[in-house]
mmCIF file of C-alpha atoms in Angstrom:
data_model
loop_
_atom_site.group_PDB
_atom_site.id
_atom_site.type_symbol
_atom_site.label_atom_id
_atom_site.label_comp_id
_atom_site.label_asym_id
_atom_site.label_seq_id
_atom_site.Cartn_x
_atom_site.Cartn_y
_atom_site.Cartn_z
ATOM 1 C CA UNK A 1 79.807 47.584 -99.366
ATOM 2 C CA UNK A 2 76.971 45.144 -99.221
ATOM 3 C CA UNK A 3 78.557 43.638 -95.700
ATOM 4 C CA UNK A 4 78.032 47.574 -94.283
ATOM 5 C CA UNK A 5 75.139 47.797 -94.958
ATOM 6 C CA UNK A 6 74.196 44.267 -93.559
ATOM 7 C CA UNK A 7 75.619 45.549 -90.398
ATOM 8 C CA UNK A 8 74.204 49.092 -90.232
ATOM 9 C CA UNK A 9 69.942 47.312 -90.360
ATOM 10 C CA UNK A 10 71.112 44.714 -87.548
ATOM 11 C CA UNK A 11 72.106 47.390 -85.379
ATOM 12 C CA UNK A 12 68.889 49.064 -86.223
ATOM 13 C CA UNK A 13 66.953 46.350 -85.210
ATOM 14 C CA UNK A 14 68.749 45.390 -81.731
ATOM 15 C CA UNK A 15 68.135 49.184 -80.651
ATOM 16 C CA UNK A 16 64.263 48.639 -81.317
ATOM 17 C CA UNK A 17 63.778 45.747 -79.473
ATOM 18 C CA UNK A 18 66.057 47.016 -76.275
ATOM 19 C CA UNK A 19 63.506 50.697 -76.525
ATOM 20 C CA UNK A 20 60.227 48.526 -76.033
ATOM 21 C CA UNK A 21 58.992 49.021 -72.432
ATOM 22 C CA UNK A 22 59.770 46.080 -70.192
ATOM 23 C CA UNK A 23 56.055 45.830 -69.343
ATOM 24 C CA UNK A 24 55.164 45.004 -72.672
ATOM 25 C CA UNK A 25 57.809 42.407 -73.076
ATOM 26 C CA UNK A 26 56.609 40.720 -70.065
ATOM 27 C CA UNK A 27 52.812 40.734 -70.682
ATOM 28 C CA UNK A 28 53.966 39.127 -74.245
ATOM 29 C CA UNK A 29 55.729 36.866 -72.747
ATOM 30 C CA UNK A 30 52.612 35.843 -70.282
ATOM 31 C CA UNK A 31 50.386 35.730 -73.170
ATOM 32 C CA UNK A 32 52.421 33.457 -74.969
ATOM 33 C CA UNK A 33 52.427 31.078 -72.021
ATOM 34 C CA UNK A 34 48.532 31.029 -71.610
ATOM 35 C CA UNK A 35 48.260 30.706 -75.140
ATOM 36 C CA UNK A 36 50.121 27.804 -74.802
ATOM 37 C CA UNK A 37 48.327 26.027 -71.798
ATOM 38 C CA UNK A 38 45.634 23.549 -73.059
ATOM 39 C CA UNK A 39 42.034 24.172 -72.098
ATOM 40 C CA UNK A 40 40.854 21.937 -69.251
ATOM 41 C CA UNK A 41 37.054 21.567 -68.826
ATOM 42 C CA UNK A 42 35.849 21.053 -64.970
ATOM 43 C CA UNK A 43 32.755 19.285 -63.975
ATOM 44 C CA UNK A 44 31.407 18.940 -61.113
ATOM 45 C CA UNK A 45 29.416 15.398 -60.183
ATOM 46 C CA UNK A 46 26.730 15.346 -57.618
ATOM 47 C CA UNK A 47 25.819 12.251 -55.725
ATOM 48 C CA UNK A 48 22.304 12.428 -54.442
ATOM 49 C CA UNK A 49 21.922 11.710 -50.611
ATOM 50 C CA UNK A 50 20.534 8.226 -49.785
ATOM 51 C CA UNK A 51 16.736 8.804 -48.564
ATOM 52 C CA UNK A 52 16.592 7.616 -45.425
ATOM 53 C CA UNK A 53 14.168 4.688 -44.448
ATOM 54 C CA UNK A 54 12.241 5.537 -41.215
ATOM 55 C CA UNK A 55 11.022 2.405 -39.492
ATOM 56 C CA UNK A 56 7.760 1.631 -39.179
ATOM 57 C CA UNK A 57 5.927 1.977 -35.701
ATOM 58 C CA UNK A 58 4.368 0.030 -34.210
ATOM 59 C CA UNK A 59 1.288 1.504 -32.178
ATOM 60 C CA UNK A 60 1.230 0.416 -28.364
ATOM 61 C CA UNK A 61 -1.868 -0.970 -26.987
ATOM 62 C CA UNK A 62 -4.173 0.335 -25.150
ATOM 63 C CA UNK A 63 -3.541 0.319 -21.434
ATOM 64 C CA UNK A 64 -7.046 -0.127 -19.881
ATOM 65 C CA UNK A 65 -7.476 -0.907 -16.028
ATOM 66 C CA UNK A 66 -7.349 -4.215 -14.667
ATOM 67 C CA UNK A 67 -10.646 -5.465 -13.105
ATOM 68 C CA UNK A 68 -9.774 -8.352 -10.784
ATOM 69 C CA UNK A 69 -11.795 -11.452 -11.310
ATOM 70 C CA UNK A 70 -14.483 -11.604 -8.322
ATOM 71 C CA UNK A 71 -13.595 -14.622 -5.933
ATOM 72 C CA UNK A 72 -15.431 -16.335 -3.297
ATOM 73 C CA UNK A 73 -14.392 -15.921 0.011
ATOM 74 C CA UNK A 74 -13.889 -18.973 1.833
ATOM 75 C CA UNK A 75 -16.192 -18.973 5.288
ATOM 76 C CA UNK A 76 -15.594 -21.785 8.311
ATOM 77 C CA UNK A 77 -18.455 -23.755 7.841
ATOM 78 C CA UNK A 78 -18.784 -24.131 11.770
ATOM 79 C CA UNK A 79 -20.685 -20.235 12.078
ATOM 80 C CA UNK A 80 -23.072 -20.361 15.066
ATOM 81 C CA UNK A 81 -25.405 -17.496 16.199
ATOM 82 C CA UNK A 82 -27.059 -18.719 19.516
ATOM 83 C CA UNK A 83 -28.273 -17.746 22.718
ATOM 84 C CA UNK A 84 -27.454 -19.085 25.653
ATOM 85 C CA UNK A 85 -27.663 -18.036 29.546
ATOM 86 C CA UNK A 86 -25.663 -17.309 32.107
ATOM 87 C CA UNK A 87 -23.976 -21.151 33.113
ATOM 88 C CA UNK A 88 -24.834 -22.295 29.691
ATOM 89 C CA UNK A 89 -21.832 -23.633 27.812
ATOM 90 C CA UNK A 90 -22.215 -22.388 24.692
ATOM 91 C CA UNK A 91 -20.477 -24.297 21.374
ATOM 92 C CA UNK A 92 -18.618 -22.489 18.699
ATOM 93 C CA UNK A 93 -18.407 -25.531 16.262
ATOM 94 C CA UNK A 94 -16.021 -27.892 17.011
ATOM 95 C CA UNK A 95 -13.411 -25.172 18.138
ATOM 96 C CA UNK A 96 -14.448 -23.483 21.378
ATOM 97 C CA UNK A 97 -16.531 -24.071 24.215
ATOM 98 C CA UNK A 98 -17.673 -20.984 26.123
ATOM 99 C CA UNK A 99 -19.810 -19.932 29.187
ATOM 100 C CA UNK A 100 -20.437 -16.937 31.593
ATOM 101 C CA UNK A 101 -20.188 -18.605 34.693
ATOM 102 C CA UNK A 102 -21.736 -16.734 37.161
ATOM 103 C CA UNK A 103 -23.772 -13.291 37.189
ATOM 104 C CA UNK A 104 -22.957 -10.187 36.420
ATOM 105 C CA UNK A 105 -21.547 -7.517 39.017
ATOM 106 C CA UNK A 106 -22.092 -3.583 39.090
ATOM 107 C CA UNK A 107 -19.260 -1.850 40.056
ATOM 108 C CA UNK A 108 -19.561 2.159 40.350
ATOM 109 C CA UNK A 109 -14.917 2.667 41.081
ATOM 110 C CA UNK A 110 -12.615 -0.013 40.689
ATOM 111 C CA UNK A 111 -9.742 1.688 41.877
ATOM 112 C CA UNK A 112 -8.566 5.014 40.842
ATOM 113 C CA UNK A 113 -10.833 3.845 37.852
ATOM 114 C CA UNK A 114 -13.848 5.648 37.760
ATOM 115 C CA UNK A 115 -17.013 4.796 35.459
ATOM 116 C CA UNK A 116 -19.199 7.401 33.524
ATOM 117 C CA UNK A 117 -22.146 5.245 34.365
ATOM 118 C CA UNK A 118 -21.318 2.433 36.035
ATOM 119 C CA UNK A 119 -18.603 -0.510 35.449
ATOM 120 C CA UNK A 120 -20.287 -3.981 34.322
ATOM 121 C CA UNK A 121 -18.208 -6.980 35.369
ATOM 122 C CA UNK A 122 -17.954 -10.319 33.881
ATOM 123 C CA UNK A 123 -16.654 -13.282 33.647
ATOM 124 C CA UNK A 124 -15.971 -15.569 30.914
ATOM 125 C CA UNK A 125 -14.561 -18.800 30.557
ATOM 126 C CA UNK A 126 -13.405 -20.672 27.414
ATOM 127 C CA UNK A 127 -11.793 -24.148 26.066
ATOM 128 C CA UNK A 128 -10.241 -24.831 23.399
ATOM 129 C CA UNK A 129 -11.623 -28.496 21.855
ATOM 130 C CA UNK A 130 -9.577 -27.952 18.205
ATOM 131 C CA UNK A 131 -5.900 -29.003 17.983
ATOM 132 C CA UNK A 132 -4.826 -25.475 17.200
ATOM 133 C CA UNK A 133 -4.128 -22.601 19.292
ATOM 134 C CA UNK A 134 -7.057 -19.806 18.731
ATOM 135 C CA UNK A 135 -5.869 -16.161 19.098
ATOM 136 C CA UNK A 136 -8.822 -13.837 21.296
ATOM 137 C CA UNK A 137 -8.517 -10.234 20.918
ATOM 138 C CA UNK A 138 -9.938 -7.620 22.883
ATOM 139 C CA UNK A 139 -12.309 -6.025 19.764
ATOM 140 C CA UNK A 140 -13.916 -9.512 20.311
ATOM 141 C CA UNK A 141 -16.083 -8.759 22.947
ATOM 142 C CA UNK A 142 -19.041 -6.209 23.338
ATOM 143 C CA UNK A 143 -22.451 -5.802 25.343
ATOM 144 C CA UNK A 144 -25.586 -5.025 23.718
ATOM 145 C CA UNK A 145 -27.720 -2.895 25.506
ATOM 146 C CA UNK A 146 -31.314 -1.635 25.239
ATOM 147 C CA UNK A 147 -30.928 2.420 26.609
ATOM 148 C CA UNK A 148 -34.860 3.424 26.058
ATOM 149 C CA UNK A 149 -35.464 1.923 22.955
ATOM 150 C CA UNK A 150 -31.578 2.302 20.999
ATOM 151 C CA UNK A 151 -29.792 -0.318 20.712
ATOM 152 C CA UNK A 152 -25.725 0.065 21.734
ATOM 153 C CA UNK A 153 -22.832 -1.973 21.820
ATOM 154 C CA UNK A 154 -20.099 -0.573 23.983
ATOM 155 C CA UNK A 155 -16.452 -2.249 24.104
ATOM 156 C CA UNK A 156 -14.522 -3.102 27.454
ATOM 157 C CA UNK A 157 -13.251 -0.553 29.626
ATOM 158 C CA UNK A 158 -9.101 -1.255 28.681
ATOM 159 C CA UNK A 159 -7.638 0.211 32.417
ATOM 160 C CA UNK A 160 -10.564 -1.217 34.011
ATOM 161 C CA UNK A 161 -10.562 -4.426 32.767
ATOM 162 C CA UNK A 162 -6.703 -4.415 33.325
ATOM 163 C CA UNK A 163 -6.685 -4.132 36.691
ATOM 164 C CA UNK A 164 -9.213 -6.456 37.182
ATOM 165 C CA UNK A 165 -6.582 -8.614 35.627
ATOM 166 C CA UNK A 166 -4.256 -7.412 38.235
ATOM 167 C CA UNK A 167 -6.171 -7.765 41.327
ATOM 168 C CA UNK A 168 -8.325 -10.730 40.250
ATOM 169 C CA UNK A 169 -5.734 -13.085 38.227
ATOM 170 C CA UNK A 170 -7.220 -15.102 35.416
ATOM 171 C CA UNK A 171 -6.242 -14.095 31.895
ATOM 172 C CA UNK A 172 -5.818 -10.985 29.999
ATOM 173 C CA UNK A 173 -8.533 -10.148 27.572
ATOM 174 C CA UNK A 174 -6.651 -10.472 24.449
ATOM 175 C CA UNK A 175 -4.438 -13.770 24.677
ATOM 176 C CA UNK A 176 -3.725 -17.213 22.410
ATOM 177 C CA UNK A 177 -6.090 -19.953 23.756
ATOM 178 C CA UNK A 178 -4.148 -23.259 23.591
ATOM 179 C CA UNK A 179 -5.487 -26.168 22.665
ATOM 180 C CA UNK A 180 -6.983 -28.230 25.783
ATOM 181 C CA UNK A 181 -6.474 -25.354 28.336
ATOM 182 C CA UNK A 182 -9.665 -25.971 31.053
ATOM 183 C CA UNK A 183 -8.857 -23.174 33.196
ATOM 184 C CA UNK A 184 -8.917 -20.162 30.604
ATOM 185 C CA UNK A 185 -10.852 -17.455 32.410
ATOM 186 C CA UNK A 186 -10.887 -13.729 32.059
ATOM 187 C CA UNK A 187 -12.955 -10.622 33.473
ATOM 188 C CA UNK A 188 -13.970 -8.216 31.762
ATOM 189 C CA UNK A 189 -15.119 -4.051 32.619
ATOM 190 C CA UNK A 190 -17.843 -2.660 30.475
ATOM 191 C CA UNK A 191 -18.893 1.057 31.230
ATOM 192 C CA UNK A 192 -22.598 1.028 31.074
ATOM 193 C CA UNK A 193 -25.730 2.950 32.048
ATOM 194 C CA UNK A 194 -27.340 1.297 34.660
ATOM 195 C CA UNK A 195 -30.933 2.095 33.850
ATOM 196 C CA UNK A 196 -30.232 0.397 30.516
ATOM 197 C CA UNK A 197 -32.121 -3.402 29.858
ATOM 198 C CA UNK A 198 -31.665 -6.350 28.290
ATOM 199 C CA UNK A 199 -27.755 -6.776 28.556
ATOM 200 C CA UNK A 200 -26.378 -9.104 26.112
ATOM 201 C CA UNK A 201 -23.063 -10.270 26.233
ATOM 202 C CA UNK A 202 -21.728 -10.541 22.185
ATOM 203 C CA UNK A 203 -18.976 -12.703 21.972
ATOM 204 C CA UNK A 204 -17.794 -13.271 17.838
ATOM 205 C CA UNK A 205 -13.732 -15.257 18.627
ATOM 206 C CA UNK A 206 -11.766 -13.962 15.781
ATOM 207 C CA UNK A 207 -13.337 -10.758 14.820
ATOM 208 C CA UNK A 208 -10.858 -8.360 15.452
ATOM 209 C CA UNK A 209 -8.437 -10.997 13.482
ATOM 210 C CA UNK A 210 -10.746 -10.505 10.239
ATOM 211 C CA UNK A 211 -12.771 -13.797 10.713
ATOM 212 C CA UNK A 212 -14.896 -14.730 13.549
ATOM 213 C CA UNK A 213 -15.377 -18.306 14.228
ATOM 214 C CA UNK A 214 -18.305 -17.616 15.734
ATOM 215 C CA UNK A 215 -21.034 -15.227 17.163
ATOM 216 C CA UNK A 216 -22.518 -16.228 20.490
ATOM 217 C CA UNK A 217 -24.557 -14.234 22.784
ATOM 218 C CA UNK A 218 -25.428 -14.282 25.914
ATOM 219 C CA UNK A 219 -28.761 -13.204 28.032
ATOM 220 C CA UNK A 220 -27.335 -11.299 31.271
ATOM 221 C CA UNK A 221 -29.411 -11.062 34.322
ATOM 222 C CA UNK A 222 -29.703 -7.190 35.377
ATOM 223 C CA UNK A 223 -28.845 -6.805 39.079
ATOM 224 C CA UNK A 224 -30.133 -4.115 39.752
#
């Protein structure tokens, strides 16, 4: 009797447990599990970011504009100012021996050149005593004249002055001067105002170059 009723409550109980809803066995069932997970604690370590070291600068110096050092300019200690007249060698140091040979000539045309005024003609001859050649240019040469109380100086006449080259021979205004050369001659077309006085011929070797050797000048007869 005691074996029924042993039988009859275990039946009992294994229709309870099969009623229960299946969500409730499952969310036991997930309890249980979290229950039994052990607790972890997190933390989270920072590491501060190095502080970065700027380098130092340096401050750049003061640009301030150069001022070059004043320096004497070296000057050929052979510099002659003189007057001479016409047939009169004249010296320049020991470098150059020079002379107008002969008077002066008007000329109103020469050629199909044709003067303002009127065309001065001269001629000049030079040597060369140094042992180097000596370069003449044509900004070298210039006549000073006296027009009613002004002074001028007028430069040669270039096409007039080259065919005077042409038809008279000699040497071209601008040229090298070798050393020991005793025919060196050249002629040379200046248009002028005839009614001007006291011509001058100024003759300064080297000018034009940046350095003259020399500045001679020399008394001209007026013709007339």
């Amino acid at each position: 009797m005691k074996n029924f009723f042993a039988i009859i409550l275990l039946a009992v109980l294994t229709v309870s447990c099969a009623s229960l809803p299946y969500e409730e066995v499952i969310q036991t069932s997930v309890a249980g599990t979290l229950t039994a997970l052990p607790t972890s604690t997190f933390s989270i370590h920072t590491t501060p970011l190095p502080t970065t070291i700027l380098p130092s600068l340096t401050p750049l110096p003061t640009i301030t504009d150069h001022v070059p050092v004043p320096t004497e300019t070296p000057t050929p200690t052979d510099i002659v100012f003189a007057e001479f007249q016409i047939g009169q060698q004249a010296t320049c140091g020991n470098r150059l021996i020079a002379v107008v040979p002969e008077a002066p000539e008007f000329n109103k045309d020469l050629f199909e050149h044709h003067a303002e005024g009127t065309f001065l003609i001269i001629k000049l001859a030079l040597i060369n005593t140094s042992d180097q050649p000596i370069q003449i240019w044509d900004g070298d040469y210039s006549i000073e004249i006296d027009d009613n109380g002004l002074m001028k100086d007028i430069k040669p006449h270039r096409a007039a002055t080259t065919y005077l080259f042409i038809q008279r021979g000699g040497k071209l205004m601008q040229d090298l001067v070798e050393p020991g050369v005793m025919n060196w001659e050249t002629n040379l077309a200046f248009d002028v105002d005839p009614q001007a006085q006291n011509w001058k011929l100024i003759f300064k070797p080297g000018f034009e170059g940046g350095q003259a050797l020399c500045e001679l000048h020399f008394n001209l007869t007026n013709p007339g």
